[in-house]
Steps between C-alpha positions, in 0.01 A plus 500: 500500500412141414164458332196379694493139385212267415588309818461818711178598323331160527649388830473823700303787349205335325392275793500811722292693244245216481481476878436875529241491220292229668554649846351833385199316353464301822507821701231654278289184514474512878484881503766529770785738571740226609726572203449874483879534467464390138432812287193487276630740238724275293608764248659734753632229733647252253856522639407436866273216388781342297735527799236344724439224244876431485519474879202262506654299216827471693309382809320236292834395346686458829198344674482236228864408551443471874185289462666271245827448690383512864158335496353173377128584507531769231646262242251228593212746470595667172765273347672781309854397595594150393858384555720496189576130554131409498443712190797348317387147586165579337680599178574138413541583130817693589674230705650294219619817328633708790587276794849401382593855401370657822653226715840565346481856634352375830798266550736789430332715767379247757675173414177306441201460268199719575267422211302177476186363346206444736565128551866545596428801722224332702720193548736716704461524877310796643820657634665467157195653333510798737872547439443491124221757534719738699791470257277527193345815646849648534590373151194679358600830664855469367394433140245784515766754596751352257250543216429852620872580496525381140170676416341175382189489717281778358215265408507323836510836682179602323331184632658572840348850498152371416532231766573759767218722372241225541651385831480854638149561367378173655619624839344841429158347425528276807565808716216691335257217578619506861461879518152472349405241763621733779307791353186288475533385861563860606183608321305227684637608837422862418148392395531686171402217268131594525588838353672343201272484196410162352687587179814570703476153658489351152803711404689365803418140400610569141820672619582203725443258213731703272775507764469126560503426125808719449668324793441156344617618156814661649587181689457286189708736285774526765528120505513487119763773469709342777521176306570673168761724664693202637477319166631808317796527738600137448461527124706821493777346711501173306537700176768717661702192601462344156615815320794568729639147544852440374 
């Protein structure tokens, strides 16, 4: 059996574990039985908990892909998925070094240049810019899988794994904040807040602050790792082309 990879651990399992961890604390904070399905005895229920965490992690993983590819508000709100063309244009120190080499491969595959500096790119018409973006997105996928085939993208895959970890955890913390809001509103409707001790109210405020802080940190780190991941891929492919050219 193939080993459980860093990508699987960071992208699937660990976000699910973190979500469960905070969900249990949220359940205890409001003293409810809404999540009674989650066993309290960790030692004797570790395997079911890991399976549940993996399922939750897979839901977070697939939900992220849906939100990124099918919606606009999610990217505008969190900004964790920036198009590879926009990221490459920001890397202006690479243009003079890589553009000619990458465009040679782009002409071979698509019959046209795909890599420009910012001035030349923004001088193109909007329709040409959109076409370049679509083709460069496909170009990026092709070079990623080519590097994977030649086993030359280990470093970029590590950044890829961390990117997905922080992207999944950002969604997890966003969902936890939403669940906490629902639980708080439910407690108001049930008129149970008067029975909650003052110290518990302070704990709820502190818990909310921690979730919000972790959400902001996860978003920032996801953006950073996204940019570094794309840069690593282009560097790896540029080096690959230089070492394999005839």
